[in-house]
mmCIF file of C-alpha atoms and ligand atoms in Angstrom:
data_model
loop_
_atom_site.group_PDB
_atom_site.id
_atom_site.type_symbol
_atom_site.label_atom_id
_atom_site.label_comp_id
_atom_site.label_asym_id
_atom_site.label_seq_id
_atom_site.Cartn_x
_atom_site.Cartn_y
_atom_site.Cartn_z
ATOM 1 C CA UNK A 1 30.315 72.648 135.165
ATOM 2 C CA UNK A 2 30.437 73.092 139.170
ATOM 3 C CA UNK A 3 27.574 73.663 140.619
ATOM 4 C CA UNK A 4 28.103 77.046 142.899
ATOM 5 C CA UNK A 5 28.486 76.074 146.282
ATOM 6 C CA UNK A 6 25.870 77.343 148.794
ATOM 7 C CA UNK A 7 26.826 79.910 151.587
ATOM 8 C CA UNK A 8 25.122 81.666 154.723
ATOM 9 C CA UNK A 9 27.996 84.647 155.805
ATOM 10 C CA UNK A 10 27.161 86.657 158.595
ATOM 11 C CA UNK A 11 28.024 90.011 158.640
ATOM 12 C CA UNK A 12 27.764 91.596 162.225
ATOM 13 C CA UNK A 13 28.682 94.967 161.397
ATOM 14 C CA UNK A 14 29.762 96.925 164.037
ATOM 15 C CA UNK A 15 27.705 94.965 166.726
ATOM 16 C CA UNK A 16 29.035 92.333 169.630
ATOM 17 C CA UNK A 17 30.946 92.484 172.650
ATOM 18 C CA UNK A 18 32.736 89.730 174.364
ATOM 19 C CA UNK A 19 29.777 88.163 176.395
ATOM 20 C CA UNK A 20 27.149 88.625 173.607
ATOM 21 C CA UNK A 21 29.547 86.932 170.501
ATOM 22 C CA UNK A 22 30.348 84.086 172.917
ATOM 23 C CA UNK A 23 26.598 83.150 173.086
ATOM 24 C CA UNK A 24 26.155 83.829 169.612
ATOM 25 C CA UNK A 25 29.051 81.852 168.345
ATOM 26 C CA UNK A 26 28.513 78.876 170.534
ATOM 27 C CA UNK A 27 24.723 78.166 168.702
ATOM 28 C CA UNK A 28 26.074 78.578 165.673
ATOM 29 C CA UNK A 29 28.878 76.334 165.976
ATOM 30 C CA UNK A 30 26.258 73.474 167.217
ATOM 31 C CA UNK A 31 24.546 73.927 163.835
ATOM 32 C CA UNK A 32 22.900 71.160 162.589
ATOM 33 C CA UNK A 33 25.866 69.344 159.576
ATOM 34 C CA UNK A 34 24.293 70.628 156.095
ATOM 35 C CA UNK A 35 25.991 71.178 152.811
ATOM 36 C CA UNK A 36 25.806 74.708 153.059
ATOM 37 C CA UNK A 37 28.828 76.936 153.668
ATOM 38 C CA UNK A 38 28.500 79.127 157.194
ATOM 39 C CA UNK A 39 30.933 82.113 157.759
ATOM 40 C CA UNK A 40 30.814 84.513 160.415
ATOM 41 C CA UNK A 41 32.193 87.905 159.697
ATOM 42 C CA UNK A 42 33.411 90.433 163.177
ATOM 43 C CA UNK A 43 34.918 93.196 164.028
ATOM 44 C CA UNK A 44 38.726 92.985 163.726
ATOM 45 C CA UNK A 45 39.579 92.859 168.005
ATOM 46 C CA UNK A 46 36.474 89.778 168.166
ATOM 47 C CA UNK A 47 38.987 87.733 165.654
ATOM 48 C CA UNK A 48 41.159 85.870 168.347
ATOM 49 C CA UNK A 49 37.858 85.119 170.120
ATOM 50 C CA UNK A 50 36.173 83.941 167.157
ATOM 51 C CA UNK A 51 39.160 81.256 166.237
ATOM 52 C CA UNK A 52 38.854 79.882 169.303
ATOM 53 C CA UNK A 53 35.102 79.633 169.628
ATOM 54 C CA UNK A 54 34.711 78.012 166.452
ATOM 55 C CA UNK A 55 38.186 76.061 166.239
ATOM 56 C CA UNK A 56 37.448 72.759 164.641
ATOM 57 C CA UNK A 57 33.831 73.443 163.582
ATOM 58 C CA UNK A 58 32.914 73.757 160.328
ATOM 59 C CA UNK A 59 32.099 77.345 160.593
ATOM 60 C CA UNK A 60 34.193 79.682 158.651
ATOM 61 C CA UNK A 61 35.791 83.198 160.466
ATOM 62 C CA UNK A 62 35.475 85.839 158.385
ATOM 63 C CA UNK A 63 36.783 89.344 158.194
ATOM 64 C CA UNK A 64 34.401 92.468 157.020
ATOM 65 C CA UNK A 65 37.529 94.476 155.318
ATOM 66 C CA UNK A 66 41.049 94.001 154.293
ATOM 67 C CA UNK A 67 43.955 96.462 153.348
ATOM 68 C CA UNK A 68 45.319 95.363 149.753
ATOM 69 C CA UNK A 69 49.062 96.297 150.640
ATOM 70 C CA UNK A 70 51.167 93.441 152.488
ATOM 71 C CA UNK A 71 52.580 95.652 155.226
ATOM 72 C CA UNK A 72 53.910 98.969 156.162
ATOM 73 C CA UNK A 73 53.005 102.768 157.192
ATOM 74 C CA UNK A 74 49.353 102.468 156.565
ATOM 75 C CA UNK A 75 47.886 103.259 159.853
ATOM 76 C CA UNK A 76 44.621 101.494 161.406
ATOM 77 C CA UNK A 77 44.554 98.874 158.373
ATOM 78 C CA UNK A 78 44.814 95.205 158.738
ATOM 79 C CA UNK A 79 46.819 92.400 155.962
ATOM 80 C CA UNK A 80 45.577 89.437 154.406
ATOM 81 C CA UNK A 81 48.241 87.746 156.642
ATOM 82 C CA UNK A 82 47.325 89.277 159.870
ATOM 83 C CA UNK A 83 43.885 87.774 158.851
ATOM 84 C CA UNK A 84 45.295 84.473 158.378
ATOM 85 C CA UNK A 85 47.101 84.496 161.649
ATOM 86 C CA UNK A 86 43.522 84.236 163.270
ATOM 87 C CA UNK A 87 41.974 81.452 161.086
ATOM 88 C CA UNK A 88 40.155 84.009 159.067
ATOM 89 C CA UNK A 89 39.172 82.738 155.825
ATOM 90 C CA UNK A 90 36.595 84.681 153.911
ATOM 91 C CA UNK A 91 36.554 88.206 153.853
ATOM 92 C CA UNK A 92 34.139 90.884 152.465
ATOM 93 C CA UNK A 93 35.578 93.585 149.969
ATOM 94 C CA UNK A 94 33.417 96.592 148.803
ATOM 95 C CA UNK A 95 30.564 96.322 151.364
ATOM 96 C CA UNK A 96 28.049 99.576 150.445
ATOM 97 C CA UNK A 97 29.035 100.940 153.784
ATOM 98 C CA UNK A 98 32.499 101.093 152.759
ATOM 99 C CA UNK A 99 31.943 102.770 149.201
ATOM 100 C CA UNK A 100 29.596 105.444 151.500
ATOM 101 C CA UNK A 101 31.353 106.047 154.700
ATOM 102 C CA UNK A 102 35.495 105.181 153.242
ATOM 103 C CA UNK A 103 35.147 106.433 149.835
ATOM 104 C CA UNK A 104 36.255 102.883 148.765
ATOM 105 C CA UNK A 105 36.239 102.528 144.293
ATOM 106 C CA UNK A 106 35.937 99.934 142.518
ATOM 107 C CA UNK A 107 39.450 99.824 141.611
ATOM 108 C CA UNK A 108 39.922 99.125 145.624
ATOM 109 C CA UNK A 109 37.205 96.604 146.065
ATOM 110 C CA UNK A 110 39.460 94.869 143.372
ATOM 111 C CA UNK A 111 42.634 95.254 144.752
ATOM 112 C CA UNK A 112 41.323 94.055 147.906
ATOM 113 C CA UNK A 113 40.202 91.199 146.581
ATOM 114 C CA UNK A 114 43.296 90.445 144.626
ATOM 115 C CA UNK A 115 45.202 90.909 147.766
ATOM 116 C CA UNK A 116 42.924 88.919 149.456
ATOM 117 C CA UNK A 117 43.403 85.407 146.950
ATOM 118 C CA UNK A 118 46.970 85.920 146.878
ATOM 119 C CA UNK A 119 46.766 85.323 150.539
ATOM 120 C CA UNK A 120 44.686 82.522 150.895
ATOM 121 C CA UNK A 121 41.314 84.114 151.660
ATOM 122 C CA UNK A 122 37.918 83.865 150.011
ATOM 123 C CA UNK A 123 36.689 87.158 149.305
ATOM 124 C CA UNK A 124 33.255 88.475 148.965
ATOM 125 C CA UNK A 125 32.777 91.069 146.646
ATOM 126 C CA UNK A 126 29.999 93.500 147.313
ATOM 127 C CA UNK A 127 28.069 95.094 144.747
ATOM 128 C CA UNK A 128 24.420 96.724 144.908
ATOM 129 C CA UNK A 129 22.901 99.755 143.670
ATOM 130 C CA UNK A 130 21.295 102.659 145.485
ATOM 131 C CA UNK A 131 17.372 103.221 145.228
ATOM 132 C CA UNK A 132 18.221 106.794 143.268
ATOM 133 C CA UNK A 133 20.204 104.683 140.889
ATOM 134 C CA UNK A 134 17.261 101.584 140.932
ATOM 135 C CA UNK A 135 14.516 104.578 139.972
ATOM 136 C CA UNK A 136 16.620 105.781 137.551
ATOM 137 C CA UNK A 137 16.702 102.572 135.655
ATOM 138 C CA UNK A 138 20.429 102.601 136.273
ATOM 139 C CA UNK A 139 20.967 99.456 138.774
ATOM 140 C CA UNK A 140 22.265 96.891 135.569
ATOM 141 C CA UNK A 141 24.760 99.800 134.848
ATOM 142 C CA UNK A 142 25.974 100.553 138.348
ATOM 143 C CA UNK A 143 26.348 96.271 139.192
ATOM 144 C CA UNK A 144 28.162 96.364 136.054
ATOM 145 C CA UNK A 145 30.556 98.890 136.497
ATOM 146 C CA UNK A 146 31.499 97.730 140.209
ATOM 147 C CA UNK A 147 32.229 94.106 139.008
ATOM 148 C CA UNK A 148 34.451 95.192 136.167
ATOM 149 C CA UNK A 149 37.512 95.894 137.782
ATOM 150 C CA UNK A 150 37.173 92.559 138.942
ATOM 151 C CA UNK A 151 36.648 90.855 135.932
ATOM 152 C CA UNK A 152 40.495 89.482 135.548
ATOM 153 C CA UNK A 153 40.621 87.863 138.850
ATOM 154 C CA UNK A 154 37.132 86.683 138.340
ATOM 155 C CA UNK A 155 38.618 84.756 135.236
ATOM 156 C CA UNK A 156 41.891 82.901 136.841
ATOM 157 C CA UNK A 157 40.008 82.645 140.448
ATOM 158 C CA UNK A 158 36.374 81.766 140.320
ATOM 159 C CA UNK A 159 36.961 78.618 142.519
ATOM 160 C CA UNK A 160 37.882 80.876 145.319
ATOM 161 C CA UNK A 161 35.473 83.999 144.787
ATOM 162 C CA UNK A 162 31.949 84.594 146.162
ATOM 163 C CA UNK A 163 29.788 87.599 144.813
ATOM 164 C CA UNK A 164 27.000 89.536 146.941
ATOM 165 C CA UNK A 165 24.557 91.545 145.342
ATOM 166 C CA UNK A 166 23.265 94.043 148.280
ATOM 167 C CA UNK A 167 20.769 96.336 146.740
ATOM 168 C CA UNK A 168 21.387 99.430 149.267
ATOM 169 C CA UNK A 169 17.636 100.373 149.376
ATOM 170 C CA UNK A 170 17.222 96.740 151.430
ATOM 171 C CA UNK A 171 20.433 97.026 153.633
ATOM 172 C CA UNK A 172 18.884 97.395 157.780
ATOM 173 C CA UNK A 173 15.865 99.152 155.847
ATOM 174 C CA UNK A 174 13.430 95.825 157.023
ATOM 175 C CA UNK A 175 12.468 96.382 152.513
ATOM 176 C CA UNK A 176 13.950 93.176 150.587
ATOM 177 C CA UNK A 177 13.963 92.965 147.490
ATOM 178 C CA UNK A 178 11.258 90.379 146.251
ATOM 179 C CA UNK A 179 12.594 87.076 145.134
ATOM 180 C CA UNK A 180 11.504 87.866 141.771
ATOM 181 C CA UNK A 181 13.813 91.126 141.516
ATOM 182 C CA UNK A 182 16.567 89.414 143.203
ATOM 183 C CA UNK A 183 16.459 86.767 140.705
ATOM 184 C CA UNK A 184 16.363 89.413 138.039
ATOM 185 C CA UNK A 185 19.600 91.224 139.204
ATOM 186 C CA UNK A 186 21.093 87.562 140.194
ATOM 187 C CA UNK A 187 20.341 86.336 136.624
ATOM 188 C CA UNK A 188 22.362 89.744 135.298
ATOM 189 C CA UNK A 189 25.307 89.087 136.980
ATOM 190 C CA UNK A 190 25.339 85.109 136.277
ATOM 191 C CA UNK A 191 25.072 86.653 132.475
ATOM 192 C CA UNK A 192 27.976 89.322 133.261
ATOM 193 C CA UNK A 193 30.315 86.781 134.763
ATOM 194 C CA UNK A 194 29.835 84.354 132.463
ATOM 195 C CA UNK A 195 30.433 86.410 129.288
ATOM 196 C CA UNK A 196 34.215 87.084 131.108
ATOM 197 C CA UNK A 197 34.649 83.158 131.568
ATOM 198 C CA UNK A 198 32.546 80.096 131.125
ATOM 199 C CA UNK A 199 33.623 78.603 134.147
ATOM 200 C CA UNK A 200 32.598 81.614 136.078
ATOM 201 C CA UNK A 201 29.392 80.084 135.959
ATOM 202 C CA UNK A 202 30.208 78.106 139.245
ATOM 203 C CA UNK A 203 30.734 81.545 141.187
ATOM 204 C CA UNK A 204 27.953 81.440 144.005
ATOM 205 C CA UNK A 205 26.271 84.873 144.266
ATOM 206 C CA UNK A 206 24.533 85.922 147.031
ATOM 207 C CA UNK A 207 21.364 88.341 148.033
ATOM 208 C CA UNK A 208 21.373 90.767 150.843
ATOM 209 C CA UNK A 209 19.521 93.253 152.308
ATOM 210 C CA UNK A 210 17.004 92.527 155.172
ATOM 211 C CA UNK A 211 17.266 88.724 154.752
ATOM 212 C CA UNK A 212 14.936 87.128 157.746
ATOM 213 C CA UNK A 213 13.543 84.056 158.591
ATOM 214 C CA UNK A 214 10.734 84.308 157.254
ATOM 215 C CA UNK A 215 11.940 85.618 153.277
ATOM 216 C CA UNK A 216 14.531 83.328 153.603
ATOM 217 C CA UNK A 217 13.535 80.217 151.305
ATOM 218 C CA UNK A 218 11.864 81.841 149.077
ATOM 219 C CA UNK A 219 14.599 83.606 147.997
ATOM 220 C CA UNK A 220 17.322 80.987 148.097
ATOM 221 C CA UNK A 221 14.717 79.279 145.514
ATOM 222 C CA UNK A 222 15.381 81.176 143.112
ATOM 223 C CA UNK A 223 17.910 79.690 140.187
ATOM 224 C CA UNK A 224 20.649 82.229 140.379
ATOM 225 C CA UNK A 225 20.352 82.445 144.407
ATOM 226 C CA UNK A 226 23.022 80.758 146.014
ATOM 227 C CA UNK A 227 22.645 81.991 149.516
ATOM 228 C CA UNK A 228 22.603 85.100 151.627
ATOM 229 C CA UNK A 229 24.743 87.635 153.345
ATOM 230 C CA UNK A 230 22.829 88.377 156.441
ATOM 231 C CA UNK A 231 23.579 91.302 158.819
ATOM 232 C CA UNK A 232 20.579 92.436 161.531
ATOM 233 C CA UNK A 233 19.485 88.565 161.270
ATOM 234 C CA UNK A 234 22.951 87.036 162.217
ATOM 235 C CA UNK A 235 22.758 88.734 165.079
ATOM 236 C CA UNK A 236 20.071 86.227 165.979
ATOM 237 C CA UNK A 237 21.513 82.664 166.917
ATOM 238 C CA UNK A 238 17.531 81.724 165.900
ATOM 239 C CA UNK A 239 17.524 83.625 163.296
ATOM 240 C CA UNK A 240 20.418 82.844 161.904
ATOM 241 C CA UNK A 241 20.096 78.890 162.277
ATOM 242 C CA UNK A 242 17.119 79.242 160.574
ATOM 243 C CA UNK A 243 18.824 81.505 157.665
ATOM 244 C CA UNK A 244 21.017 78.497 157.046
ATOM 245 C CA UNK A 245 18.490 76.007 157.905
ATOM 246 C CA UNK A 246 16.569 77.970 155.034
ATOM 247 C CA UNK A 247 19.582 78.063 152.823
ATOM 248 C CA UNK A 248 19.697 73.566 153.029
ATOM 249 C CA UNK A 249 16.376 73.077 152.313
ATOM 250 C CA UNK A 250 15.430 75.671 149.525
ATOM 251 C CA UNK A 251 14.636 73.570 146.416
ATOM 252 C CA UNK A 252 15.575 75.206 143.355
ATOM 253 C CA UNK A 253 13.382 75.582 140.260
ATOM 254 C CA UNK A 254 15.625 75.230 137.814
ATOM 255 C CA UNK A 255 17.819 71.845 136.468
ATOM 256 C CA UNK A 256 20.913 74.452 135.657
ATOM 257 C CA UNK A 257 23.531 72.223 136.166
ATOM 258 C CA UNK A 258 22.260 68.656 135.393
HETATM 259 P P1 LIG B 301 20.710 93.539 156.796
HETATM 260 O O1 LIG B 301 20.514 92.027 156.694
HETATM 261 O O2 LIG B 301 20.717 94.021 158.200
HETATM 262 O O3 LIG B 301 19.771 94.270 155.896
HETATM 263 O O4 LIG B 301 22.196 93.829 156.255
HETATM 264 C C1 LIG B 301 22.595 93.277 155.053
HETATM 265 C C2 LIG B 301 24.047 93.498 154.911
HETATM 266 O O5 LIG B 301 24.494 94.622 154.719
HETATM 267 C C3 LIG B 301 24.939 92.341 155.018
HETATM 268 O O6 LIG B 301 26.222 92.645 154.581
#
């Protein structure tokens, strides 16, 4: 069995302008070499600046949304190919803002990220509950339903699919879920995606929600942790080295894949 690869993806959000990504995106492509997988996720109009900032570094571009049609009348989206035209080559799919502010379904997330392998790209599917759903002991059910539309593609794909659980209650809120309730909700879906498929196993999932510094290792410890999805901290270049600084060095407890 694979082991999951380790990843540190930045998610900026709707944050940056041309002088402040330029700084950013130069420390992070002088990142120390490490095993760990770094993508940086912008704004759509930051993508030509981002290929050529990080052109021939090992950092990954990544997009933060994708439009699961090809091409044609469907105004203000952006293709899978358009994507690839810029070096992107992760993209996110069903962050919680999208579900809250676009009205994006799970059926959506999943087309996106159907649309989004058939292209080429990597995508990261977002799932997390909300804290009315955690306190009403419904946060298995809601991760659950989210990833099932996926389940097919995470059967004949899992090579090329990363999972982020984002508990919504953590997201820019500064509260992170502790590594113990991560690892809880990390251990779930391990169990949920490896009921589909065996090999799903090798899947990396990620945490997010208020990821800093200073949390940082002691939740990449944890056996089902592969990494994080950071947002406020990636804004950072400090932060954010130390994020995947964190991300090489955390030792996990467990001998999983031995
Ligand atoms: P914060 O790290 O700012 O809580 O954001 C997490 C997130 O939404 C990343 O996609």
């Amino acid at each position: 069995m694979n082991k999951p690869d380790r990843w540190v993806i930045g998610n900026c959000k709707m944050n940056g302008s041309l002088a402040s990504n330029a700084d950013l995106l130069e420390a992070v492509r002088g990142k120390p070499a490490s095993s760990v997988k770094v993508a940086v996720c912008s704004p759509f109009p930051y993508l030509n600046q981002v290929q050529r900032a990080l052109g021939g570094s090992d950092v990954q571009s990544g997009a933060q949304d994708v439009c699961e049609h090809v091409s044609g009348p469907y105004t203000g989206q952006v293709s899978c190919a358009m994507l690839r035209e810029f070096g992107t080559t992760v993209v996110l799919v069903g962050h919680s803002e999208r579900r809250q502010f676009n009205g994006e379904t799970s059926e959506l997330v999943a087309a996106k990220a159907t649309a989004a392998l058939a292209a080429g790209l990597t995508p990261v599917i977002c799932v997390g509950e909300t804290l009315a759903q955690r306190e009403a002991g419904h946060a298995k059910a809601i991760v659950a339903a989210q990833l099932s539309p996926c389940a097919a593609l995470l059967v004949s794909s899992c090579a090329n699919v990363v999972v982020a659980y984002e508990p919504v209650w953590a997201i820019g809120t500064g509260k992170t879920a502790s590594p113990a309730e991560a690892q809880a909700m990390h251990a779930f879906i391990r169990a949920q995606l490896t009921a589909i498929d065996r090999s799903a196993a090798s899947i990396s999932v990620l945490y997010g929600g208020s990821v800093k510094a200073s949390n940082a290792k002691a939740l990449f410890s944890q056996r089902d942790i592969d990494g994080g999805l950071i947002g406020g901290a990636s804004l950072v270049a400090a932060d954010f080295l130390a994020i995947i600084s964190a991300a090489g060095g955390a030792v996990k407890n467990s001998m999983r894949y031995v």
